[in-house]
Amino acid sequence: MNFSLWNFKEWFDCLGIDLSYRITDNTPSISMLSFSPAEEKESAWILPGYQLNDSSGFNSVLIHGNDRILFPVASTIEVNNQGNRMIRHYTKWENSLMECIMQDGSLSDLFTLIQKEFPFPFVLMLPGGSIHSKSKDCKQSLKEKNRQQILQAALNAPGNTPVCRTFMFDPTRSFLFGSIMNGTKPIAVLTAYEENHRFQPGHITLFYFIREIIQTYLDFHTEVTPATHPLSRWFQQTIEAEEKALQLPQELTELNWKEDDCYQIMAIGLQADRPPVELSDLYYRYASLSVCCAVHQNTLFVLSHYEKILPANNELRYSSPAATSNICCGLSLPFHGLTRMQYYLKQAQVVLSLAQTSGKHLLRMEDQLVGHLLRQCQNIPEARSMIHPDILALEREDRQNNEHLIQTLYAYFVQGQSSAQTSKVLFIHRNTLRNRLDRIQRFLTFKLDTEEARDQYLISLILCNSEHMAM
């Protein structure tokens, strides 16, 4: 670990040793002390004050380049002993950080060790503005536009050097920030801010070192590279757990995602004759774009977020990295509510299987749902007898009054029980849809907006009469 004279100055200040100083260079370059001028640029040297014409009134002087710290009372021996004590102190800290990395400690463990000597909250932000990780004492929640200001300032910093700057946010704060690189490409930005302590010049040197330590950690632990989405780990665990009751991650708040926003899942697989390594390559292509994705059983899953409504041509949003002849994709129905995600994971897998069987690049569940369910029911004798009585009653009402109730209910379930999306695909006003849903509810036992209603009625709607399903 290297230091600037500022680190020594602040260390002596904490010990209560009287001094004055002239320091202009904060570049981290000192790694040892010497009693005589040394050729090594990384060595600072200690002299009695009388040996320097402009420092004869001081007992000893610590010099590096054109900068110096002058001590009126402390002897050269005391300056040497206390200076080396500082070097040993921080070397021990550096060794603990490297040991954490080598022994597969978590990023959270590393952050805890960092804060033993760096008393400022800090966060690791992705280039898109979302927060990947943060220290335990980090409580500040910046608006998206504020995070973008910090990111742009960090990415535009000359020479990729750490920057200290005050931003007129609410409240006004000073920030230290610097980019973490993968070759010439920034993959994250490390940002610290003032809370209970004020930044001192020596903290810039420590921050520079901390950035390098986190860079080393991410190089060593490639599976947690920040060129991934903050929800990717939770997404991976959710897929592997295969549980219906999901615990929502805390990162939703940082992303400004809502549990009931509109989501969609794409399952991506290879043609049967392609090597699995191609899927790994595709995963890292998505990860480099900070897309929420995970691999499970030779399938790459991509989670898309669309806020309140699904846009037109939505399958194009994340399909471009997979646009090759060797890749097949299955797109689930859109849905509202991450707690229902397992249902749509299976949908995406089913459509992917159909795409692989037919040799298609991309299939949507919305286009395949009726045909798939009818195929599944072909071998069931008297399948129509399995239609739920509520749907039969609804069908009779439709035949008498031609109110499109069957079509409306089917669209409502297909669109993830989203009124906004349903009115969009049916080309009707939301008030018209609301009136239809109110009328439909009169014939149903289950509440329309529940999972029970969808599970009870969706297959019955398809078995009822496929001609109602034209949309």
Tab-separated table of N, CA and C in Angstrom, residues 226-281:
chain	number	residue	atom	x	y	z
A	226	PRO	N	-19.790	-6.778	-10.884
A	226	PRO	CA	-20.895	-5.838	-10.867
A	226	PRO	C	-21.518	-5.591	-12.231
A	227	ALA	N	-20.965	-6.194	-13.279
A	227	ALA	CA	-21.588	-6.076	-14.596
A	227	ALA	C	-22.766	-7.033	-14.683
A	228	THR	N	-23.539	-7.083	-13.604
A	228	THR	CA	-24.762	-7.861	-13.540
A	228	THR	C	-25.823	-6.995	-12.888
A	229	HIS	N	-27.038	-7.489	-12.896
A	229	HIS	CA	-28.141	-6.731	-12.327
A	229	HIS	C	-28.234	-6.986	-10.824
A	230	PRO	N	-28.635	-5.985	-10.014
A	230	PRO	CA	-28.733	-6.191	-8.570
A	230	PRO	C	-29.673	-7.318	-8.156
A	231	LEU	N	-30.651	-7.669	-8.991
A	231	LEU	CA	-31.597	-8.734	-8.650
A	231	LEU	C	-31.180	-10.104	-9.193
A	232	SER	N	-30.060	-10.179	-9.908
A	232	SER	CA	-29.688	-11.442	-10.549
A	232	SER	C	-29.499	-12.569	-9.547
A	233	ARG	N	-28.868	-12.260	-8.411
A	233	ARG	CA	-28.639	-13.300	-7.398
A	233	ARG	C	-29.968	-13.802	-6.834
A	234	TRP	N	-30.873	-12.864	-6.520
A	234	TRP	CA	-32.194	-13.262	-6.020
A	234	TRP	C	-32.954	-14.039	-7.093
A	235	PHE	N	-32.860	-13.615	-8.336
A	235	PHE	CA	-33.530	-14.286	-9.446
A	235	PHE	C	-33.024	-15.728	-9.573
A	236	GLN	N	-31.714	-15.905	-9.481
A	236	GLN	CA	-31.115	-17.234	-9.562
A	236	GLN	C	-31.618	-18.120	-8.425
A	237	GLN	N	-31.623	-17.604	-7.210
A	237	GLN	CA	-32.066	-18.384	-6.056
A	237	GLN	C	-33.542	-18.736	-6.155
A	238	THR	N	-34.338	-17.818	-6.676
A	238	THR	CA	-35.769	-18.067	-6.832
A	238	THR	C	-36.020	-19.191	-7.830
A	239	ILE	N	-35.301	-19.181	-8.932
A	239	ILE	CA	-35.468	-20.233	-9.940
A	239	ILE	C	-35.067	-21.584	-9.375
A	240	GLU	N	-33.958	-21.626	-8.660
A	240	GLU	CA	-33.469	-22.891	-8.123
A	240	GLU	C	-34.349	-23.419	-7.000
A	241	ALA	N	-34.956	-22.509	-6.218
A	241	ALA	CA	-35.782	-22.942	-5.087
A	241	ALA	C	-37.101	-23.551	-5.537
A	242	GLU	N	-37.665	-23.052	-6.640
A	242	GLU	CA	-38.937	-23.530	-7.177
A	242	GLU	C	-40.045	-23.505	-6.118
A	243	GLU	N	-40.103	-22.407	-5.361
A	243	GLU	CA	-41.138	-22.244	-4.347
A	243	GLU	C	-42.208	-21.284	-4.862
A	244	LYS	N	-43.433	-21.499	-4.394
A	244	LYS	CA	-44.522	-20.617	-4.801
A	244	LYS	C	-44.511	-19.313	-4.001
A	245	ALA	N	-44.225	-19.410	-2.696
A	245	ALA	CA	-44.213	-18.220	-1.849
A	245	ALA	C	-42.840	-17.562	-1.931
A	246	LEU	N	-42.766	-16.404	-2.555
A	246	LEU	CA	-41.491	-15.741	-2.772
A	246	LEU	C	-41.293	-14.599	-1.786
A	247	GLN	N	-40.045	-14.431	-1.333
A	247	GLN	CA	-39.674	-13.297	-0.519
A	247	GLN	C	-39.099	-12.219	-1.439
A	248	LEU	N	-39.719	-11.056	-1.435
A	248	LEU	CA	-39.263	-9.996	-2.327
A	248	LEU	C	-37.940	-9.413	-1.832
A	249	PRO	N	-37.005	-9.123	-2.734
A	249	PRO	CA	-35.688	-8.623	-2.327
A	249	PRO	C	-35.733	-7.150	-1.945
A	250	GLN	N	-34.828	-6.750	-1.048
A	250	GLN	CA	-34.749	-5.354	-0.632
A	250	GLN	C	-34.302	-4.451	-1.777
A	251	GLU	N	-33.599	-5.027	-2.763
A	251	GLU	CA	-33.088	-4.215	-3.862
A	251	GLU	C	-34.185	-3.580	-4.717
A	252	LEU	N	-35.426	-4.056	-4.581
A	252	LEU	CA	-36.521	-3.454	-5.349
A	252	LEU	C	-36.619	-1.959	-5.077
A	253	THR	N	-36.446	-1.579	-3.810
A	253	THR	CA	-36.545	-0.174	-3.437
A	253	THR	C	-35.441	0.641	-4.091
A	254	GLU	N	-34.220	0.090	-4.099
A	254	GLU	CA	-33.103	0.802	-4.713
A	254	GLU	C	-33.331	1.008	-6.208
A	255	LEU	N	-33.974	0.033	-6.855
A	255	LEU	CA	-34.218	0.122	-8.293
A	255	LEU	C	-35.437	0.967	-8.628
A	256	ASN	N	-36.215	1.297	-7.576
A	256	ASN	CA	-37.480	1.994	-7.781
A	256	ASN	C	-38.467	1.134	-8.580
A	257	TRP	N	-38.360	-0.180	-8.403
A	257	TRP	CA	-39.335	-1.106	-8.975
A	257	TRP	C	-40.420	-1.361	-7.938
A	258	LYS	N	-41.638	-1.555	-8.421
A	258	LYS	CA	-42.759	-1.887	-7.538
A	258	LYS	C	-43.141	-3.356	-7.741
A	259	GLU	N	-43.589	-3.977	-6.665
A	259	GLU	CA	-43.948	-5.400	-6.745
A	259	GLU	C	-45.030	-5.634	-7.780
A	260	ASP	N	-45.971	-4.681	-7.930
A	260	ASP	CA	-47.087	-4.871	-8.856
A	260	ASP	C	-46.858	-4.211	-10.218
A	261	ASP	N	-45.623	-3.839	-10.527
A	261	ASP	CA	-45.313	-3.362	-11.883
A	261	ASP	C	-45.487	-4.498	-12.884
A	262	CYS	N	-45.367	-4.168	-14.160
A	262	CYS	CA	-45.498	-5.170	-15.212
A	262	CYS	C	-44.139	-5.838	-15.472
A	263	TYR	N	-44.130	-7.169	-15.510
A	263	TYR	CA	-42.911	-7.940	-15.734
A	263	TYR	C	-43.162	-8.981	-16.825
A	264	GLN	N	-42.084	-9.528	-17.341
A	264	GLN	CA	-42.166	-10.587	-18.339
A	264	GLN	C	-40.870	-11.389	-18.293
A	265	ILE	N	-40.961	-12.667	-18.597
A	265	ILE	CA	-39.796	-13.554	-18.527
A	265	ILE	C	-39.529	-14.159	-19.892
A	266	MET	N	-38.280	-14.136	-20.307
A	266	MET	CA	-37.848	-14.791	-21.527
A	266	MET	C	-36.940	-15.962	-21.160
A	267	ALA	N	-37.256	-17.152	-21.668
A	267	ALA	CA	-36.405	-18.325	-21.498
A	267	ALA	C	-35.639	-18.544	-22.799
A	268	ILE	N	-34.333	-18.712	-22.701
A	268	ILE	CA	-33.472	-18.825	-23.881
A	268	ILE	C	-32.710	-20.143	-23.814
A	269	GLY	N	-32.761	-20.892	-24.893
A	269	GLY	CA	-32.058	-22.165	-24.974
A	269	GLY	C	-31.366	-22.313	-26.318
A	270	LEU	N	-30.585	-23.375	-26.427
A	270	LEU	CA	-29.822	-23.622	-27.645
A	270	LEU	C	-30.490	-24.672	-28.509
A	271	GLN	N	-30.159	-24.669	-29.785
A	271	GLN	CA	-30.530	-25.787	-30.641
A	271	GLN	C	-29.878	-27.059	-30.087
A	272	ALA	N	-30.463	-28.184	-30.367
A	272	ALA	CA	-30.025	-29.441	-29.753
A	272	ALA	C	-28.566	-29.772	-30.027
A	273	ASP	N	-28.014	-29.338	-31.152
A	273	ASP	CA	-26.653	-29.723	-31.521
A	273	ASP	C	-25.612	-28.679	-31.125
A	274	ARG	N	-25.994	-27.684	-30.294
A	274	ARG	CA	-25.061	-26.624	-29.950
A	274	ARG	C	-24.402	-26.898	-28.603
A	275	PRO	N	-23.109	-26.541	-28.430
A	275	PRO	CA	-22.410	-26.775	-27.170
A	275	PRO	C	-22.898	-25.824	-26.080
A	276	PRO	N	-22.988	-26.291	-24.803
A	276	PRO	CA	-23.477	-25.453	-23.697
A	276	PRO	C	-22.672	-24.185	-23.486
A	277	VAL	N	-21.408	-24.163	-23.912
A	277	VAL	CA	-20.580	-22.990	-23.685
A	277	VAL	C	-21.167	-21.758	-24.353
A	278	GLU	N	-21.930	-21.948	-25.441
A	278	GLU	CA	-22.535	-20.803	-26.117
A	278	GLU	C	-23.546	-20.109	-25.219
A	279	LEU	N	-24.239	-20.879	-24.346
A	279	LEU	CA	-25.197	-20.287	-23.423
A	279	LEU	C	-24.470	-19.465	-22.359
A	280	SER	N	-23.313	-19.948	-21.916
A	280	SER	CA	-22.518	-19.183	-20.951
A	280	SER	C	-22.048	-17.873	-21.551
A	281	ASP	N	-21.625	-17.926	-22.792
A	281	ASP	CA	-21.206	-16.702	-23.477
A	281	ASP	C	-22.360	-15.714	-23.566
